[in-house]
PDB file of C-alpha atoms in Angstrom:
ATOM      1  CA  MET A   1     124.846 114.454  84.994  1.00 38.00           C
ATOM      2  CA  SER A   2     124.907 114.290  88.783  1.00 38.00           C
ATOM      3  CA  ARG A   3     125.929 111.931  90.944  1.00 40.00           C
ATOM      4  CA  ARG A   4     122.640 112.102  92.195  1.00 40.00           C
ATOM      5  CA  ILE A   5     120.683 111.219  89.033  1.00 39.00           C
ATOM      6  CA  VAL A   6     122.563 108.303  88.337  1.00 39.00           C
ATOM      7  CA  ALA A   7     122.008 107.286  92.289  1.00 41.00           C
ATOM      8  CA  VAL A   8     117.910 108.231  92.009  1.00 41.00           C
ATOM      9  CA  LEU A   9     118.025 105.862  88.890  1.00 44.00           C
ATOM     10  CA  ALA A  10     120.126 102.779  90.179  1.00 44.00           C
ATOM     11  CA  VAL A  11     117.235 102.689  93.361  1.00 42.00           C
ATOM     12  CA  VAL A  12     114.764 103.293  91.352  1.00 45.00           C
ATOM     13  CA  PHE A  13     115.035  99.701  89.378  1.00 41.00           C
ATOM     14  CA  ALA A  14     118.131  98.095  90.649  1.00 40.00           C
ATOM     15  CA  VAL A  15     117.360  98.804  94.190  1.00 32.00           C
ATOM     16  CA  VAL A  16     112.729  99.367  94.873  1.00 32.00           C
ATOM     17  CA  CYS A  17     113.221  97.637  92.545  1.00 35.00           C
ATOM     18  CA  GLY A  18     113.249  98.103  93.752  1.00 33.00           C
ATOM     19  CA  ALA A  19     114.266  97.940  94.137  1.00 30.00           C
ATOM     20  CA  ALA A  20     115.420 100.731  92.623  1.00 32.00           C
ATOM     21  CA  ALA A  21     115.389 103.658  87.456  1.00 33.00           C
ATOM     22  CA  PHE A  22     116.874 102.449  84.535  1.00 30.00           C
ATOM     23  CA  VAL A  23     114.600 103.254  81.639  1.00 29.00           C
ATOM     24  CA  TRP A  24     116.810 101.538  78.726  1.00 27.00           C
ATOM     25  CA  LEU A  25     116.374 101.538  75.240  1.00 23.00           C
ATOM     26  CA  HIS A  26     117.684  99.261  72.858  1.00 25.00           C
ATOM     27  CA  ALA A  27     121.389  99.631  71.922  1.00 27.00           C
ATOM     28  CA  GLY A  28     122.016 101.098  67.978  1.00 29.00           C
ATOM     29  CA  GLY A  29     119.410 104.218  68.658  1.00 32.00           C
ATOM     30  CA  GLN A  30     116.444 102.104  67.779  1.00 37.00           C
ATOM     31  CA  ASN A  31     112.992 102.966  68.625  1.00 40.00           C
ATOM     32  CA  LYS A  32     111.251 103.338  71.814  1.00 53.00           C
ATOM     33  CA  ALA A  33     109.254 100.443  73.133  1.00 66.00           C
ATOM     34  CA  ALA A  34     105.694 100.272  71.624  1.00 76.00           C
ATOM     35  CA  VAL A  35     103.137 100.748  74.209  1.00 82.00           C
ATOM     36  CA  HIS A  36      99.218 100.434  73.475  1.00 78.00           C
ATOM     37  CA  PHE A  37      97.631 100.971  76.784  1.00 75.00           C
ATOM     38  CA  THR A  38      94.088 100.002  78.275  1.00 81.00           C
ATOM     39  CA  PRO A  39      93.036 101.989  80.759  1.00 86.00           C
ATOM     40  CA  ASP A  40      90.918  99.946  83.176  1.00 82.00           C
ATOM     41  CA  PRO A  41      87.198 101.241  83.669  1.00 81.00           C
ATOM     42  CA  PRO A  42      86.525 103.845  86.130  1.00 73.00           C
ATOM     43  CA  ALA A  43      86.100 102.628  89.827  1.00 60.00           C
ATOM     44  CA  ALA A  44      85.545 103.756  93.259  1.00 46.00           C
ATOM     45  CA  ALA A  45      88.759 104.819  95.003  1.00 48.00           C
ATOM     46  CA  VAL A  46      91.274 101.424  95.161  1.00 52.00           C
ATOM     47  CA  GLU A  47      92.837 102.123  99.111  1.00 55.00           C
ATOM     48  CA  PRO A  48      95.517  99.527  99.241  1.00 60.00           C
ATOM     49  CA  ALA A  49      95.308  96.583 102.041  1.00 51.00           C
ATOM     50  CA  PRO A  50      94.922  97.741 105.177  1.00 40.00           C
ATOM     51  CA  SER A  51      97.991  97.944 106.948  1.00 36.00           C
ATOM     52  CA  SER A  52      98.094  97.202 111.086  1.00 32.00           C
ATOM     53  CA  THR A  53      97.714 100.558 113.504  1.00 28.00           C
ATOM     54  CA  LEU A  54     101.006 102.423 113.146  1.00 29.00           C
ATOM     55  CA  ARG A  55     103.633 102.047 115.903  1.00 34.00           C
ATOM     56  CA  ASN A  56     104.854 104.740 117.759  1.00 31.00           C
ATOM     57  CA  ASP A  57     108.186 103.500 118.895  1.00 36.00           C
ATOM     58  CA  SER A  58     111.054 106.214 119.275  1.00 33.00           C
ATOM     59  CA  LYS A  59     113.916 103.362 118.579  1.00 40.00           C
ATOM     60  CA  PHE A  60     112.244 103.197 114.634  1.00 45.00           C
ATOM     61  CA  PRO A  61     113.222 106.158 112.168  1.00 44.00           C
ATOM     62  CA  ASP A  62     110.067 108.385 111.449  1.00 44.00           C
ATOM     63  CA  ALA A  63     110.166 106.451 108.114  1.00 41.00           C
ATOM     64  CA  ALA A  64     109.625 103.344 109.808  1.00 43.00           C
ATOM     65  CA  ARG A  65     106.961 104.592 112.410  1.00 46.00           C
ATOM     66  CA  SER A  66     105.122 105.966 108.996  1.00 42.00           C
ATOM     67  CA  ALA A  67     105.498 102.914 107.011  1.00 40.00           C
ATOM     68  CA  PRO A  68     102.140 100.090 106.921  1.00 43.00           C
ATOM     69  CA  VAL A  69     102.716  96.378 107.691  1.00 42.00           C
ATOM     70  CA  ALA A  70     102.911  94.189 104.492  1.00 40.00           C
ATOM     71  CA  THR A  71      99.772  92.529 102.746  1.00 49.00           C
ATOM     72  CA  PRO A  72      99.222  89.001 103.269  1.00 46.00           C
ATOM     73  CA  GLU A  73     101.384  86.672 101.560  1.00 47.00           C
ATOM     74  CA  PRO A  74     100.954  85.982  98.024  1.00 56.00           C
ATOM     75  CA  GLU A  75     101.308  82.160  96.156  1.00 67.00           C
ATOM     76  CA  PHE A  76     104.305  82.517  93.620  1.00 78.00           C
ATOM     77  CA  ALA A  77     108.040  81.100  93.403  1.00 87.00           C
ATOM     78  CA  PRO A  78     110.441  82.822  91.289  1.00 90.00           C
ATOM     79  CA  VAL A  79     112.088  80.538  88.746  1.00 93.00           C
ATOM     80  CA  THR A  80     115.509  79.731  90.025  1.00 95.00           C
ATOM     81  CA  GLY A  81     118.299  80.236  87.200  1.00 96.00           C
ATOM     82  CA  GLU A  82     116.080  83.190  85.970  1.00 96.00           C
ATOM     83  CA  VAL A  83     118.088  85.960  84.824  1.00 97.00           C
ATOM     84  CA  LEU A  84     116.554  89.058  83.154  1.00 95.00           C
ATOM     85  CA  GLU A  85     118.816  91.533  81.116  1.00 95.00           C
ATOM     86  CA  PHE A  86     117.279  95.090  80.627  1.00 92.00           C
ATOM     87  CA  SER A  87     119.081  98.151  79.119  1.00 85.00           C
ATOM     88  CA  GLY A  88     117.542 101.776  79.037  1.00 76.00           C
ATOM     89  CA  SER A  89     117.242 105.758  78.558  1.00 74.00           C
ATOM     90  CA  VAL A  90     117.574 108.780  80.218  1.00 75.00           C
ATOM     91  CA  ALA A  91     115.848 111.665  78.172  1.00 71.00           C
ATOM     92  CA  LYS A  92     116.899 111.369  74.274  1.00 69.00           C
ATOM     93  CA  VAL A  93     120.064 109.225  75.899  1.00 72.00           C
ATOM     94  CA  ASN A  94     119.978 105.826  74.586  1.00 72.00           C
ATOM     95  CA  ASN A  95     121.762 102.470  76.315  1.00 76.00           C
ATOM     96  CA  VAL A  96     122.989 104.650  79.037  1.00 82.00           C
ATOM     97  CA  ALA A  97     123.172 101.449  81.616  1.00 84.00           C
ATOM     98  CA  SER A  98     122.667  97.781  81.809  1.00 88.00           C
ATOM     99  CA  LEU A  99     120.991  96.090  84.623  1.00 89.00           C
ATOM    100  CA  ARG A 100     120.891  92.318  85.237  1.00 93.00           C
ATOM    101  CA  LEU A 101     118.877  90.582  87.508  1.00 94.00           C
ATOM    102  CA  LEU A 102     119.392  87.107  88.917  1.00 96.00           C
ATOM    103  CA  VAL A 103     117.548  84.583  91.074  1.00 96.00           C
ATOM    104  CA  THR A 104     120.071  82.119  92.171  1.00 96.00           C
ATOM    105  CA  GLY A 105     118.166  80.192  94.430  1.00 96.00           C
ATOM    106  CA  ARG A 106     117.017  79.299  98.209  1.00 95.00           C
ATOM    107  CA  LYS A 107     119.676  79.166 100.804  1.00 94.00           C
ATOM    108  CA  ALA A 108     119.481  78.873 104.544  1.00 93.00           C
ATOM    109  CA  ILE A 109     120.172  82.318 106.050  1.00 90.00           C
ATOM    110  CA  ALA A 110     119.180  83.046 110.113  1.00 82.00           C
ATOM    111  CA  GLY A 111     118.367  79.630 110.361  1.00 85.00           C
ATOM    112  CA  LYS A 112     115.524  80.026 107.500  1.00 87.00           C
ATOM    113  CA  GLU A 113     115.033  79.386 103.817  1.00 93.00           C
ATOM    114  CA  ALA A 114     115.614  82.621 101.777  1.00 96.00           C
ATOM    115  CA  TRP A 115     115.793  83.399  98.254  1.00 96.00           C
ATOM    116  CA  HIS A 116     118.611  84.542  97.009  1.00 97.00           C
ATOM    117  CA  LEU A 117     117.718  87.652  94.769  1.00 96.00           C
ATOM    118  CA  GLN A 118     120.673  89.635  92.877  1.00 96.00           C
ATOM    119  CA  ALA A 119     121.364  92.565  90.630  1.00 93.00           C
ATOM    120  CA  PHE A 120     124.270  93.894  89.154  1.00 93.00           C
ATOM    121  CA  ALA A 121     124.432  97.593  87.415  1.00 89.00           C
ATOM    122  CA  HIS A 122     126.789  99.110  85.142  1.00 89.00           C
ATOM    123  CA  THR A 123     127.127 102.505  83.561  1.00 85.00           C
ATOM    124  CA  GLN A 124     127.489 102.607  79.830  1.00 85.00           C
ATOM    125  CA  ASN A 125     129.483 105.537  77.475  1.00 80.00           C
ATOM    126  CA  PRO A 126     128.858 108.023  76.775  1.00 76.00           C
ATOM    127  CA  LEU A 127     127.705 108.463  80.876  1.00 73.00           C
ATOM    128  CA  ARG A 128     130.360 105.761  82.182  1.00 79.00           C
ATOM    129  CA  MET A 129     132.851 108.762  81.064  1.00 80.00           C
ATOM    130  CA  VAL A 130     131.629 110.969  83.654  1.00 76.00           C
ATOM    131  CA  PHE A 131     130.211 109.019  86.318  1.00 76.00           C
ATOM    132  CA  GLU A 132     131.199 104.887  86.071  1.00 84.00           C
ATOM    133  CA  LEU A 133     128.653 102.696  88.205  1.00 84.00           C
ATOM    134  CA  ASP A 134     129.009  98.732  88.887  1.00 91.00           C
ATOM    135  CA  ASP A 135     127.014  98.235  91.988  1.00 90.00           C
ATOM    136  CA  GLN A 136     125.783  94.882  93.249  1.00 93.00           C
ATOM    137  CA  PHE A 137     122.897  94.078  95.436  1.00 94.00           C
ATOM    138  CA  ASP A 138     121.911  90.678  96.838  1.00 96.00           C
ATOM    139  CA  SER A 139     118.764  89.945  98.840  1.00 96.00           C
ATOM    140  CA  TYR A 140     117.869  87.350 101.229  1.00 96.00           C
ATOM    141  CA  SER A 141     113.923  87.359 100.682  1.00 96.00           C
ATOM    142  CA  ALA A 142     111.460  84.868 102.485  1.00 94.00           C
ATOM    143  CA  PRO A 143     109.517  82.504 100.414  1.00 92.00           C
ATOM    144  CA  GLY A 144     105.861  83.265 100.409  1.00 89.00           C
ATOM    145  CA  ASP A 145     105.780  87.191 101.204  1.00 91.00           C
ATOM    146  CA  PHE A 146     109.741  87.664  99.946  1.00 94.00           C
ATOM    147  CA  SER A 147     109.562  90.223 103.247  1.00 94.00           C
ATOM    148  CA  SER A 148     113.538  90.621 103.725  1.00 95.00           C
ATOM    149  CA  VAL A 149     116.256  88.858 106.103  1.00 95.00           C
ATOM    150  CA  GLN A 150     119.193  90.335 104.660  1.00 95.00           C
ATOM    151  CA  TYR A 151     120.426  93.136 102.453  1.00 95.00           C
ATOM    152  CA  GLU A 152     123.648  93.323 100.772  1.00 95.00           C
ATOM    153  CA  MET A 153     125.506  96.509  98.704  1.00 93.00           C
ATOM    154  CA  ARG A 154     128.000  96.254  96.978  1.00 93.00           C
ATOM    155  CA  LEU A 155     128.991  99.899  95.564  1.00 89.00           C
ATOM    156  CA  SER A 156     131.604 101.172  93.290  1.00 88.00           C
ATOM    157  CA  GLU A 157     130.887 104.778  91.837  1.00 81.00           C
ATOM    158  CA  ARG A 158     133.921 106.768  90.313  1.00 80.00           C
ATOM    159  CA  GLY A 159     135.613 104.754  91.899  1.00 82.00           C
ATOM    160  CA  GLN A 160     134.890 105.000  95.976  1.00 87.00           C
ATOM    161  CA  LYS A 161     133.808 101.759  97.180  1.00 92.00           C
ATOM    162  CA  VAL A 162     131.316 101.022  99.543  1.00 89.00           C
ATOM    163  CA  GLU A 163     129.966  97.765 100.884  1.00 94.00           C
ATOM    164  CA  SER A 164     127.014  96.952 103.489  1.00 93.00           C
ATOM    165  CA  VAL A 165     125.720  93.717 105.068  1.00 96.00           C
ATOM    166  CA  GLN A 166     122.505  94.670 106.566  1.00 95.00           C
ATOM    167  CA  ARG A 167     120.351  91.758 108.833  1.00 95.00           C
ATOM    168  CA  LEU A 168     116.814  93.447 109.030  1.00 94.00           C
ATOM    169  CA  THR A 169     114.860  93.014 112.005  1.00 92.00           C
ATOM    170  CA  PRO A 170     111.503  93.742 113.019  1.00 91.00           C
ATOM    171  CA  THR A 171     112.212  93.189 116.908  1.00 87.00           C
ATOM    172  CA  GLY A 172     115.444  94.535 117.447  1.00 83.00           C
ATOM    173  CA  ARG A 173     116.288  91.940 119.615  1.00 83.00           C
ATOM    174  CA  GLU A 174     118.119  89.615 116.944  1.00 80.00           C
ATOM    175  CA  PRO A 175     122.091  89.599 116.810  1.00 83.00           C
ATOM    176  CA  ALA A 176     123.648  90.435 113.267  1.00 86.00           C
ATOM    177  CA  PRO A 177     126.579  87.593 112.307  1.00 86.00           C
ATOM    178  CA  GLU A 178     130.278  89.101 111.897  1.00 88.00           C
ATOM    179  CA  GLY A 179     130.743  91.523 109.193  1.00 89.00           C
ATOM    180  CA  ALA A 180     126.712  92.676 109.276  1.00 92.00           C
ATOM    181  CA  THR A 181     125.010  95.222 111.199  1.00 93.00           C
ATOM    182  CA  ALA A 182     121.300  95.327 112.750  1.00 92.00           C
ATOM    183  CA  THR A 183     118.777  97.151 111.264  1.00 93.00           C
ATOM    184  CA  ARG A 184     115.343  97.489 112.838  1.00 93.00           C
ATOM    185  CA  VAL A 185     112.261  97.524 110.900  1.00 94.00           C
ATOM    186  CA  LEU A 186     108.441  96.754 110.360  1.00 94.00           C
ATOM    187  CA  PRO A 187     107.584  93.360 110.409  1.00 93.00           C
ATOM    188  CA  GLY A 188     107.506  92.182 106.902  1.00 93.00           C
ATOM    189  CA  THR A 189     109.733  94.518 105.232  1.00 95.00           C
ATOM    190  CA  ARG A 190     111.002  94.128 102.122  1.00 94.00           C
ATOM    191  CA  ASP A 191     113.826  95.209 100.523  1.00 94.00           C
ATOM    192  CA  PRO A 192     113.961  96.503  96.533  1.00 91.00           C
ATOM    193  CA  LEU A 193     114.693  93.381  94.712  1.00 93.00           C
ATOM    194  CA  GLY A 194     112.150  91.690  97.254  1.00 94.00           C
ATOM    195  CA  MET A 195     109.203  94.504  96.191  1.00 92.00           C
ATOM    196  CA  MET A 196     109.891  93.227  92.713  1.00 92.00           C
ATOM    197  CA  GLN A 197     109.351  89.395  93.016  1.00 94.00           C
ATOM    198  CA  TYR A 198     106.430  90.750  95.206  1.00 93.00           C
ATOM    199  CA  LEU A 199     105.070  92.884  92.750  1.00 94.00           C
ATOM    200  CA  ARG A 200     105.126  90.021  90.467  1.00 94.00           C
ATOM    201  CA  ALA A 201     103.548  87.400  92.746  1.00 93.00           C
ATOM    202  CA  VAL A 202     100.425  89.507  92.863  1.00 93.00           C
ATOM    203  CA  ASP A 203      97.370  88.041  91.645  1.00 91.00           C
ATOM    204  CA  TRP A 204      96.458  91.632  89.915  1.00 93.00           C
ATOM    205  CA  THR A 205      92.870  89.876  88.738  1.00 90.00           C
ATOM    206  CA  ARG A 206      91.906  89.569  92.198  1.00 89.00           C
ATOM    207  CA  THR A 207      94.089  92.132  94.296  1.00 90.00           C
ATOM    208  CA  PRO A 208      93.981  95.652  92.743  1.00 91.00           C
ATOM    209  CA  ALA A 209      96.012  97.654  94.743  1.00 94.00           C
ATOM    210  CA  VAL A 210      99.184  96.975  97.290  1.00 94.00           C
ATOM    211  CA  ARG A 211     101.236  98.185  99.790  1.00 93.00           C
ATOM    212  CA  GLY A 212     104.345  97.581 101.997  1.00 92.00           C
ATOM    213  CA  PRO A 213     107.387  98.840 103.801  1.00 94.00           C
ATOM    214  CA  VAL A 214     110.566  98.997 101.746  1.00 92.00           C
ATOM    215  CA  TYR A 215     113.831  99.692 102.926  1.00 92.00           C
ATOM    216  CA  ASP A 216     116.700 100.200 100.545  1.00 89.00           C
ATOM    217  CA  GLY A 217     119.567  99.748 102.772  1.00 89.00           C
ATOM    218  CA  ARG A 218     119.818 103.497 103.840  1.00 87.00           C
ATOM    219  CA  LYS A 219     116.338 104.393 104.554  1.00 88.00           C
ATOM    220  CA  LEU A 220     112.453 103.145 104.749  1.00 90.00           C
ATOM    221  CA  TYR A 221     109.386 103.967 102.667  1.00 89.00           C
ATOM    222  CA  ASP A 222     106.218 103.471 102.068  1.00 92.00           C
ATOM    223  CA  VAL A 223     105.512 102.016  98.370  1.00 91.00           C
ATOM    224  CA  ARG A 224     102.190 101.619  96.841  1.00 92.00           C
ATOM    225  CA  ALA A 225     101.090  99.736  93.691  1.00 94.00           C
ATOM    226  CA  GLN A 226      97.463  99.733  91.998  1.00 94.00           C
ATOM    227  CA  LYS A 227      96.717  98.175  88.495  1.00 96.00           C
ATOM    228  CA  ILE A 228      95.592 100.975  86.588  1.00 96.00           C
ATOM    229  CA  GLY A 229      95.513  98.910  83.139  1.00 96.00           C
ATOM    230  CA  SER A 230      97.028  96.541  80.378  1.00 96.00           C
ATOM    231  CA  ALA A 231      99.115  96.983  77.561  1.00 96.00           C
ATOM    232  CA  GLU A 232     100.608  95.909  74.547  1.00 96.00           C
ATOM    233  CA  VAL A 233     104.127  96.065  75.042  1.00 95.00           C
ATOM    234  CA  GLU A 234     106.512  95.572  72.598  1.00 94.00           C
ATOM    235  CA  VAL A 235     110.496  95.643  73.670  1.00 93.00           C
ATOM    236  CA  PRO A 236     113.935  94.162  72.308  1.00 93.00           C
ATOM    237  CA  ALA A 237     113.246  90.791  74.394  1.00 96.00           C
ATOM    238  CA  GLY A 238     109.200  90.597  72.198  1.00 95.00           C
ATOM    239  CA  LYS A 239     106.067  91.592  72.272  1.00 96.00           C
ATOM    240  CA  PHE A 240     104.160  90.719  75.521  1.00 96.00           C
ATOM    241  CA  SER A 241     100.430  91.595  77.107  1.00 97.00           C
ATOM    242  CA  THR A 242     100.759  93.101  79.858  1.00 97.00           C
ATOM    243  CA  THR A 243      99.104  94.027  83.182  1.00 96.00           C
ATOM    244  CA  THR A 244      99.785  97.490  84.095  1.00 96.00           C
ATOM    245  CA  ILE A 245     101.059  98.590  87.710  1.00 96.00           C
ATOM    246  CA  ASP A 246     101.268 102.631  88.867  1.00 95.00           C
ATOM    247  CA  ILE A 247     104.259 102.680  91.579  1.00 92.00           C
ATOM    248  CA  LYS A 248     103.890 105.637  94.332  1.00 90.00           C
ATOM    249  CA  VAL A 249     106.485 105.858  97.026  1.00 88.00           C
ATOM    250  CA  PHE A 250     105.506 108.044 100.457  1.00 90.00           C
ATOM    251  CA  ASP A 251     108.574 109.213 102.551  1.00 88.00           C
ATOM    252  CA  ASN A 252     107.294 110.103 106.213  1.00 89.00           C
ATOM    253  CA  GLY A 253     103.728 110.034 104.362  1.00 89.00           C
ATOM    254  CA  ALA A 254     104.283 112.576 101.943  1.00 90.00           C
ATOM    255  CA  GLU A 255     104.490 111.404  98.512  1.00 89.00           C
ATOM    256  CA  MET A 256     107.706 111.509  96.346  1.00 83.00           C
ATOM    257  CA  LYS A 257     107.231 113.298  93.464  1.00 75.00           C
ATOM    258  CA  ASP A 258     110.677 112.589  91.801  1.00 72.00           C
ATOM    259  CA  ALA A 259     109.930 109.087  92.164  1.00 71.00           C
ATOM    260  CA  HIS A 260     106.982 107.923  90.260  1.00 80.00           C
ATOM    261  CA  PHE A 261     106.773 104.645  88.062  1.00 89.00           C
ATOM    262  CA  THR A 262     104.759 102.540  86.088  1.00 94.00           C
ATOM    263  CA  LEU A 263     105.478  99.064  86.148  1.00 95.00           C
ATOM    264  CA  TYR A 264     104.662  96.789  82.674  1.00 96.00           C
ATOM    265  CA  LEU A 265     104.279  92.394  83.755  1.00 96.00           C
ATOM    266  CA  ALA A 266     103.946  90.265  81.479  1.00 97.00           C
ATOM    267  CA  LYS A 267     100.442  88.185  81.350  1.00 96.00           C
ATOM    268  CA  ASN A 268     102.579  85.113  81.827  1.00 93.00           C
ATOM    269  CA  ASP A 269     103.221  82.365  84.596  1.00 91.00           C
ATOM    270  CA  ALA A 270     106.598  84.043  85.353  1.00 93.00           C
ATOM    271  CA  ARG A 271     105.025  87.697  85.061  1.00 94.00           C
ATOM    272  CA  THR A 272     108.185  88.962  83.959  1.00 96.00           C
ATOM    273  CA  PRO A 273     108.714  92.606  84.315  1.00 95.00           C
ATOM    274  CA  VAL A 274     109.281  93.828  80.200  1.00 96.00           C
ATOM    275  CA  LEU A 275     109.237  97.712  81.051  1.00 94.00           C
ATOM    276  CA  LEU A 276     109.391 100.065  83.909  1.00 91.00           C
ATOM    277  CA  GLU A 277     109.002 103.858  82.777  1.00 89.00           C
ATOM    278  CA  ALA A 278     109.881 106.364  85.305  1.00 83.00           C
ATOM    279  CA  VAL A 279     108.884 110.323  85.621  1.00 77.00           C
ATOM    280  CA  LEU A 280     111.285 112.370  87.220  1.00 70.00           C
ATOM    281  CA  PRO A 281     112.097 115.973  87.661  1.00 67.00           C
ATOM    282  CA  PHE A 282     114.851 116.427  85.707  1.00 66.00           C
ATOM    283  CA  ALA A 283     114.025 113.495  83.086  1.00 69.00           C
ATOM    284  CA  ALA A 284     111.854 110.993  81.349  1.00 77.00           C
ATOM    285  CA  ALA A 285     113.274 107.240  82.247  1.00 80.00           C
ATOM    286  CA  ARG A 286     112.410 104.174  80.458  1.00 85.00           C
ATOM    287  CA  VAL A 287     113.968 100.706  81.011  1.00 89.00           C
ATOM    288  CA  GLU A 288     112.790  97.779  78.732  1.00 92.00           C
ATOM    289  CA  LEU A 289     113.524  93.956  78.993  1.00 95.00           C
ATOM    290  CA  THR A 290     116.460  93.039  76.306  1.00 95.00           C
ATOM    291  CA  LYS A 291     117.059  89.005  77.469  1.00 95.00           C
ATOM    292  CA  LYS A 292     115.566  86.720  79.562  1.00 93.00           C
ATOM    293  CA  GLN A 293     116.835  83.182  80.048  1.00 87.00           C
TER     294      GLN A 293
END
């Protein structure tokens, strides 16, 4: 499996979801997660929440100019101390990587309160024998709409280490602190971890579709999500009644055909992500919740 494939998987969930797809199977080669899907009744096409006029500013990269402004703030707060553990598969290869998502609490950064969100991704054998990956992602996202204040990546892949600390700014006028770089983005831009919390925050019974800019640490994308139905899902962590969300990623206005995902959010107070499915050009991938703390 090539570095590009693993990188795509990491971005899909840890970093889209975002960041960032690790679609995991229960260790030990058990059967795939059981999903009994019920589609929503046919309805008129739903356009995600309207965006503001796009800014034709040459200081923005092309992706930034094509991305829409985020939707209004939802009323939701993650649980401090929450730990979600996932494992998954690519094609028929089970347990190729593990993923851990944490909500460590709130912290003052850039003079603002922000949620500190973390993700840790590791490849497992047999994939680890050919591609060793140990990555950490830190997001500082604003309460309410989870727009990104600062995004950090500490990557260790095949012995090569990269560290990136980026202070996101919609104006370009805020100076970055020592050890960080300033990255200009559109107002309301989220990083992948903030986007995952935002999707959990949306009241899908009232809002059938949302969209907004997402910055993955390298490039700005337009992410569009729409409720398509409900599903009864069984994963290693248990059985869940879920809301089914279809996620599409656009780059400079064109849909990325190798980045189409389905997210299953539990119908509980925490709206826990329990399963992510990804259809990629080279294989299908699945990420399953194995443990919730």
